[in-house]
JSON list of C-alpha atoms and ligand atoms in Angstrom, two decimals:
[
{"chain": "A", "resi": 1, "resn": "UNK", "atom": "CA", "xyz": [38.76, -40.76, 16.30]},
{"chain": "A", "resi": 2, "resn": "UNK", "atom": "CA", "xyz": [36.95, -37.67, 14.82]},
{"chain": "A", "resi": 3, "resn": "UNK", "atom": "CA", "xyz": [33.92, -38.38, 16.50]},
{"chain": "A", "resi": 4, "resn": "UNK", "atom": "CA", "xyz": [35.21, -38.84, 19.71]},
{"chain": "A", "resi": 5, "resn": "UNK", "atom": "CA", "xyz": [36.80, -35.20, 19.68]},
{"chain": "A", "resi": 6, "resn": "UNK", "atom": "CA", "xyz": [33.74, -34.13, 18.40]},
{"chain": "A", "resi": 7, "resn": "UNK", "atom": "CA", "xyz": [31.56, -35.69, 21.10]},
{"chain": "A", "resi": 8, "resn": "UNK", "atom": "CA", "xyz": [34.11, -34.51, 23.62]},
{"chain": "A", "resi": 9, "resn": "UNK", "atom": "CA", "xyz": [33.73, -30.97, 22.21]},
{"chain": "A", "resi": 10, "resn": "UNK", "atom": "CA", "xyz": [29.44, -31.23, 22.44]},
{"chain": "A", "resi": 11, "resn": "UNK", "atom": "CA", "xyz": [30.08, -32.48, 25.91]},
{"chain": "A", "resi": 12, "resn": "UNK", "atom": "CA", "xyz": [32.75, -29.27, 27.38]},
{"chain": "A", "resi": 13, "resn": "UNK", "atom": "CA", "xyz": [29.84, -26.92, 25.33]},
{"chain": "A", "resi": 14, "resn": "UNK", "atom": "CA", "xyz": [27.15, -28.59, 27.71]},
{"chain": "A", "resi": 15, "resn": "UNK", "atom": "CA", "xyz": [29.07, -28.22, 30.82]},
{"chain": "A", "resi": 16, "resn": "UNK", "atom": "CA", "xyz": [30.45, -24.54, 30.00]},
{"chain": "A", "resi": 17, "resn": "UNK", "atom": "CA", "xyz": [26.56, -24.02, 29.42]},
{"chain": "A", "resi": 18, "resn": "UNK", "atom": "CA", "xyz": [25.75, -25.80, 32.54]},
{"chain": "A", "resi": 19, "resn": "UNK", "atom": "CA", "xyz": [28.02, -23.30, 34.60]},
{"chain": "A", "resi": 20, "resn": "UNK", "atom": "CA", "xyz": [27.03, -20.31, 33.35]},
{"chain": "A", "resi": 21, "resn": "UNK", "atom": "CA", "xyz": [23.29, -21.49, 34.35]},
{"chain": "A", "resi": 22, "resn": "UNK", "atom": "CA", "xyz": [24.17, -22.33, 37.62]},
{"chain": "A", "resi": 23, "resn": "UNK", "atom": "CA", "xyz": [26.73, -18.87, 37.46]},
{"chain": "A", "resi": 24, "resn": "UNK", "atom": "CA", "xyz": [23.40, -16.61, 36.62]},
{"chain": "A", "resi": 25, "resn": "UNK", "atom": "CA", "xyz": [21.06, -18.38, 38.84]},
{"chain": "A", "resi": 26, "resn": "UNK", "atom": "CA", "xyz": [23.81, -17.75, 42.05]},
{"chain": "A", "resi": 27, "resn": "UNK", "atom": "CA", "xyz": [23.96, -14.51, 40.79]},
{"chain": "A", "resi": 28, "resn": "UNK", "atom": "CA", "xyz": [19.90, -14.07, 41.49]},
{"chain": "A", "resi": 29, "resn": "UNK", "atom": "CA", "xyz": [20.13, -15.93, 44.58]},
{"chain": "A", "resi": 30, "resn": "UNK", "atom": "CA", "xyz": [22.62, -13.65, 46.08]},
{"chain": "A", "resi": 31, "resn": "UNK", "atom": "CA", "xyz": [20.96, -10.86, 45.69]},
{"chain": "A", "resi": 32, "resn": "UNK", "atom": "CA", "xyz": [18.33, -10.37, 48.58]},
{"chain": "A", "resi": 33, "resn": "UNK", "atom": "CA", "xyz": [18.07, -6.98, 47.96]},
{"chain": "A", "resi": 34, "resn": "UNK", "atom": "CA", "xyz": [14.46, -7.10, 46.84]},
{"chain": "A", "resi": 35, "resn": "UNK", "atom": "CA", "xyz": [13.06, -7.28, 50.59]},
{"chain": "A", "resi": 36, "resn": "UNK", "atom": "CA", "xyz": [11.91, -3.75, 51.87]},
{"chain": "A", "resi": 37, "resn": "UNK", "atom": "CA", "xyz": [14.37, -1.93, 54.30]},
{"chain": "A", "resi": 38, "resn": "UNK", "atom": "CA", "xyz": [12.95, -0.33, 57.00]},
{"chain": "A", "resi": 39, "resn": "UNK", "atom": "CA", "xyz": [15.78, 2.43, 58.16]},
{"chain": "A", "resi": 40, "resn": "UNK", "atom": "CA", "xyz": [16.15, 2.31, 62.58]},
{"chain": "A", "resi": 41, "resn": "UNK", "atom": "CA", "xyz": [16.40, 5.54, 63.83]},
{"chain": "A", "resi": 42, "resn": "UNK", "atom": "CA", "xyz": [19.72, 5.64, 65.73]},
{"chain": "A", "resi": 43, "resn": "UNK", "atom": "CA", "xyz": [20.05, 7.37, 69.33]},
{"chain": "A", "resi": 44, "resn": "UNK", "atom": "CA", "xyz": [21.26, 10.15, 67.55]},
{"chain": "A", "resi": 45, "resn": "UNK", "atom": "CA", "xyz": [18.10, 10.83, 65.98]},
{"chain": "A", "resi": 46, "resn": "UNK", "atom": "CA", "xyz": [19.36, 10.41, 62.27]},
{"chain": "A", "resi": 47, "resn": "UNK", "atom": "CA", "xyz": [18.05, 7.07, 59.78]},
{"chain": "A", "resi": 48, "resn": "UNK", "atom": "CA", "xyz": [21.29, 5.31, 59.65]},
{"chain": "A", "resi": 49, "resn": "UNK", "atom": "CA", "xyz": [21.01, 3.18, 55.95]},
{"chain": "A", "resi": 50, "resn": "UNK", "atom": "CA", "xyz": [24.06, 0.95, 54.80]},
{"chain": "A", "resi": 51, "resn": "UNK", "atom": "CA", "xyz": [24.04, 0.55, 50.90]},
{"chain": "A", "resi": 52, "resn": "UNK", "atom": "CA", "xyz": [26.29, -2.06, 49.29]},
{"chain": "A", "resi": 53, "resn": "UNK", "atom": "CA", "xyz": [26.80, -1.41, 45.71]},
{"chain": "A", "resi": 54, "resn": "UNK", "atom": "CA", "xyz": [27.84, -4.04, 42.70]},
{"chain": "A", "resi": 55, "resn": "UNK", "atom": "CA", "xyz": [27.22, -4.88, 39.54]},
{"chain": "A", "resi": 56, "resn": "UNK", "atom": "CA", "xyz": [24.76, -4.49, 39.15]},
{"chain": "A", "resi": 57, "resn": "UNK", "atom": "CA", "xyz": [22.57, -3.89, 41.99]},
{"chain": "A", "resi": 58, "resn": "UNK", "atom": "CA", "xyz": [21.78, -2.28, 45.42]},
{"chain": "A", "resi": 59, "resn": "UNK", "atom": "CA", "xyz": [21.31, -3.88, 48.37]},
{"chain": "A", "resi": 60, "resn": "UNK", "atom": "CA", "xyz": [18.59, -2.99, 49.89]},
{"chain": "A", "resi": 61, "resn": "UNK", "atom": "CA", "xyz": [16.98, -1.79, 47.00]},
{"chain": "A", "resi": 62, "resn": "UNK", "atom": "CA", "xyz": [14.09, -1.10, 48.60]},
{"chain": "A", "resi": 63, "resn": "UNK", "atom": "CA", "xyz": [14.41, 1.21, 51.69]},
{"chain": "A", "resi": 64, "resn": "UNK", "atom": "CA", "xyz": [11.62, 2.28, 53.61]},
{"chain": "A", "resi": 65, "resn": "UNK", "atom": "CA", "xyz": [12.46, 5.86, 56.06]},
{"chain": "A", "resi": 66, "resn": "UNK", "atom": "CA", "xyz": [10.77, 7.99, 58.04]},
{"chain": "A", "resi": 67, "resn": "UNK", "atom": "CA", "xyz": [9.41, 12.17, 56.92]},
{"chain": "A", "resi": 68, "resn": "UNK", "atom": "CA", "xyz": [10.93, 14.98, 58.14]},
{"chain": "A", "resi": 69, "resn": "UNK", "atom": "CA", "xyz": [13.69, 13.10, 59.89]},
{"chain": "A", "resi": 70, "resn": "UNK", "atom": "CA", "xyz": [17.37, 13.09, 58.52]},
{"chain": "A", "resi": 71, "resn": "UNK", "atom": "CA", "xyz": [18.81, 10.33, 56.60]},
{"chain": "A", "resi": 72, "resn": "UNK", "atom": "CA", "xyz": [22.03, 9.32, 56.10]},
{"chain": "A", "resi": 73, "resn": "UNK", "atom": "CA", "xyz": [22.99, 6.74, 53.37]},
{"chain": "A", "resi": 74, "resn": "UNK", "atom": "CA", "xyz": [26.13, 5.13, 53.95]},
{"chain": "A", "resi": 75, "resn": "UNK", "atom": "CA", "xyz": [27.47, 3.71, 50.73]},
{"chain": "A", "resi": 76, "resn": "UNK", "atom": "CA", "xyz": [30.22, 1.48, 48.72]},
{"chain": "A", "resi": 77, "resn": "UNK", "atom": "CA", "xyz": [30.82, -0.50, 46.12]},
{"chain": "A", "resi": 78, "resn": "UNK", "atom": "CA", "xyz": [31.44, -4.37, 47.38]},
{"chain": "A", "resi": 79, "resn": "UNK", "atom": "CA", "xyz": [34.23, -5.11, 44.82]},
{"chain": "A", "resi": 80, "resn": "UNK", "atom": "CA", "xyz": [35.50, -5.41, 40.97]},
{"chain": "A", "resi": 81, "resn": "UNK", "atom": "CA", "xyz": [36.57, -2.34, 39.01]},
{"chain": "A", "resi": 82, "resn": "UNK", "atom": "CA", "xyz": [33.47, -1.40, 37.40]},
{"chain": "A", "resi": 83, "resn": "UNK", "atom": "CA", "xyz": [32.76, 2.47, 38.37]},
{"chain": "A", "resi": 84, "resn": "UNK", "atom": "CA", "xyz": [29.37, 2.83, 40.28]},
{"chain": "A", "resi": 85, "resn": "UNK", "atom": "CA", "xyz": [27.13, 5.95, 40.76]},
{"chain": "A", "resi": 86, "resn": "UNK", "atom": "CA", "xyz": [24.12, 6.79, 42.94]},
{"chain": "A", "resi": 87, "resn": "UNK", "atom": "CA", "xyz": [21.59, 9.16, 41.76]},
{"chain": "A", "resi": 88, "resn": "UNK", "atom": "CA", "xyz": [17.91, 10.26, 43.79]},
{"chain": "A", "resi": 89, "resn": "UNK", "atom": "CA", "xyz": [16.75, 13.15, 42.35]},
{"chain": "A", "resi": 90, "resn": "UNK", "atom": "CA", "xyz": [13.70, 14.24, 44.11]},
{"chain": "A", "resi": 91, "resn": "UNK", "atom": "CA", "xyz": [13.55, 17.81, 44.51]},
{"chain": "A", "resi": 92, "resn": "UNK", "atom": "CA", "xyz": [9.79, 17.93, 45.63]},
{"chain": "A", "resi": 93, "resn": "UNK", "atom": "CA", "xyz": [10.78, 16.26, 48.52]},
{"chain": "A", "resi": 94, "resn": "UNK", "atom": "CA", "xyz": [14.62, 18.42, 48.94]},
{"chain": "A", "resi": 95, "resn": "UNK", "atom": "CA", "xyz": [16.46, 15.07, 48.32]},
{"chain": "A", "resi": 96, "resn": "UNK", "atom": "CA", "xyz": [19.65, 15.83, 45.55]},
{"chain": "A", "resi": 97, "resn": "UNK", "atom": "CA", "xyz": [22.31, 12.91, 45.25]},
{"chain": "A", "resi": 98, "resn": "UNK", "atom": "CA", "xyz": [24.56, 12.46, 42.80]},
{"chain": "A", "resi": 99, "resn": "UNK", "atom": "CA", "xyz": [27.53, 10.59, 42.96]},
{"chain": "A", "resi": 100, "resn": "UNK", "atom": "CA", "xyz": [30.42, 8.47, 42.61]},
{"chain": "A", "resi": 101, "resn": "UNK", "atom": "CA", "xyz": [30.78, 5.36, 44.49]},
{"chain": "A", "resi": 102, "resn": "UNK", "atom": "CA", "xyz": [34.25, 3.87, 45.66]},
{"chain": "A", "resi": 103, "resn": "UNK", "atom": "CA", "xyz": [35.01, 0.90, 47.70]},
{"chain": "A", "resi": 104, "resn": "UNK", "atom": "CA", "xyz": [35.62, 3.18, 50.65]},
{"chain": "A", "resi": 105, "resn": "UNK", "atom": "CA", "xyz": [32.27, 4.38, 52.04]},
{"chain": "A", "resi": 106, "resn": "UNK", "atom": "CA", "xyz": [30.58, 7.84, 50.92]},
{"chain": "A", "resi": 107, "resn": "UNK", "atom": "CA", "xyz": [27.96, 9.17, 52.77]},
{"chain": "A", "resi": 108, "resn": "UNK", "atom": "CA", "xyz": [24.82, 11.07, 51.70]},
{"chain": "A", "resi": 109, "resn": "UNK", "atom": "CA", "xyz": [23.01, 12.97, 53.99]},
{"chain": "A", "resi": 110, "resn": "UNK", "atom": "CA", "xyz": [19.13, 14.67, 53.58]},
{"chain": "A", "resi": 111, "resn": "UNK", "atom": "CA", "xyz": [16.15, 15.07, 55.11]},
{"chain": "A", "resi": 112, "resn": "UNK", "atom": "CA", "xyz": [13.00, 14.38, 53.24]},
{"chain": "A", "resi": 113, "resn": "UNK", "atom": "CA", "xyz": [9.91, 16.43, 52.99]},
{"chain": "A", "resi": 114, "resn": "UNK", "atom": "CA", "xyz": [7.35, 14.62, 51.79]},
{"chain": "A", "resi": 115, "resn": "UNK", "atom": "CA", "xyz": [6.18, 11.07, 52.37]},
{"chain": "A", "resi": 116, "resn": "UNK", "atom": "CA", "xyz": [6.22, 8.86, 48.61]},
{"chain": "A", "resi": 117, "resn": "UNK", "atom": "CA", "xyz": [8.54, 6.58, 46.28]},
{"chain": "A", "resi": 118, "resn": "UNK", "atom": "CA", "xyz": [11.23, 7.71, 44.68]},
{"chain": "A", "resi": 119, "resn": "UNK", "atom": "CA", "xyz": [13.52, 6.01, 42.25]},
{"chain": "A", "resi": 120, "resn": "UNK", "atom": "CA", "xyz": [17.34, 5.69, 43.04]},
{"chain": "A", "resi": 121, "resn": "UNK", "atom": "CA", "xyz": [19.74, 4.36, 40.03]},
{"chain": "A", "resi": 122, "resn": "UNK", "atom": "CA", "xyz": [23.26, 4.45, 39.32]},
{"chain": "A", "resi": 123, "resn": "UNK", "atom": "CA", "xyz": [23.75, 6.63, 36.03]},
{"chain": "A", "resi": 124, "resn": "UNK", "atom": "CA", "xyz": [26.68, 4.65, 34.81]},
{"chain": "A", "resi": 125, "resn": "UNK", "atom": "CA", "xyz": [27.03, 3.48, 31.13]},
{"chain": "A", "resi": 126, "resn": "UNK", "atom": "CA", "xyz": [29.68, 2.34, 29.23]},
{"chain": "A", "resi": 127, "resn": "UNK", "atom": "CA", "xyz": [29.67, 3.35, 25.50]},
{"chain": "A", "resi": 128, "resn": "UNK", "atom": "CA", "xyz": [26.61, 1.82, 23.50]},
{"chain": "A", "resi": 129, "resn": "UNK", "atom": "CA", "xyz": [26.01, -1.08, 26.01]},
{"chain": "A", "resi": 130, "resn": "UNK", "atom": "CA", "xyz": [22.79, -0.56, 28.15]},
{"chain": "A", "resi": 131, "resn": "UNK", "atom": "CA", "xyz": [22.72, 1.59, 31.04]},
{"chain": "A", "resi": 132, "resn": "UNK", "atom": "CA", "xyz": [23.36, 0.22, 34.65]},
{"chain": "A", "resi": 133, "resn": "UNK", "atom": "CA", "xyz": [20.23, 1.10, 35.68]},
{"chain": "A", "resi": 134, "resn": "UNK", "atom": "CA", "xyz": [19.15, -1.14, 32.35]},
{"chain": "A", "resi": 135, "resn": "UNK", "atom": "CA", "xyz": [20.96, -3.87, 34.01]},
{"chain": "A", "resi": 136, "resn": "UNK", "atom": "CA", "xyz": [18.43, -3.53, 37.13]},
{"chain": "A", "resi": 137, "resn": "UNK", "atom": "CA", "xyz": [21.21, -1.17, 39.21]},
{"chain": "A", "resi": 138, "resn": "UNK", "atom": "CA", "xyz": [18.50, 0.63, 40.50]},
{"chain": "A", "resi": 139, "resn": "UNK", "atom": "CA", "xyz": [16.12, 0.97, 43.91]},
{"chain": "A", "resi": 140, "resn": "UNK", "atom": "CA", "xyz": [13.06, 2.56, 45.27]},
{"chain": "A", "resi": 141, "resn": "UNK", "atom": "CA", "xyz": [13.61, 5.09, 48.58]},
{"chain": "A", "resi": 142, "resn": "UNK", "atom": "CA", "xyz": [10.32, 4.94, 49.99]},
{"chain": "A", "resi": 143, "resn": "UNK", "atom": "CA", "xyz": [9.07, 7.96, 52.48]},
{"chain": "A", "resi": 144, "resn": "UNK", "atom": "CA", "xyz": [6.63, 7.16, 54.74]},
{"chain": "A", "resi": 145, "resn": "UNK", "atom": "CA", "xyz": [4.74, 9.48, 57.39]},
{"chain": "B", "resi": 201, "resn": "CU", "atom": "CU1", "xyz": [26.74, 1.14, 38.13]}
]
């Protein structure tokens, strides 16, 4: 009789194990967010980019825009109650965000001034764990000529 509860407990620790594989590994999969962006210029002249924030990750986290042209980053947080940030601080080419993220949009706008990569993150940390951006809640704006 002992051994049977004990086998039965070996067997839920395998299948609790088993989900929480398969739980990470959906996790990964749903995250596209690696392939590069490339912002369309919209009639009105201005690099419309939708962000969708979560934890913990952007998507796209890799956005390609064009010099000298004005940006506008249009972002939220997808869902759960974890408090999200965005910060690109790239003064050498006049872009300055820093921010709070809701679920309701919030848009950033700028225009930047000189073509290279520049790291976005969200500065959020929660006591002595590691750092969002730790987590991999971060992203590259890319500025191409
Ligand atoms: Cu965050």
């Amino acid at each position: 009789m002992k051994s049977v509860r004990f086998l039965s407990f070996r067997f839920l620790s395998l299948v609790v194990l088993a989900l929480a594989v398969c739980c990470a590994a959906g996790r990964l999969g749903a995250q596209p967010g690696n392939k590069p962006y490339r912002a369309v210029m919209d009639i009105d002249g201005v690099q419309h980019v939708n962000i969708v924030a979560g934890d913990y990750f952007f998507r796209p986290s890799h956005i390609i825009v064009k010099v000298n042209k004005p940006v506008m980053f249009v972002v939220r947080v997808e869902r759960g109650i974890i408090p999200h940030g965005l910060v690109l601080k790239a003064p050498e080419a006049s872009i300055s965000i820093d921010g709070d993220l809701s679920q309701e949009s919030q848009t950033f706008a700028f225009t930047p001034s000189m073509p290279g990569k520049y790291a976005f993150y969200c500065p959020k940390k929660l006591l002595f764990f590691k750092s969002h951006r730790e987590h991999g809640m971060e992203g590259i704006l890319e500025v191409v000529e």
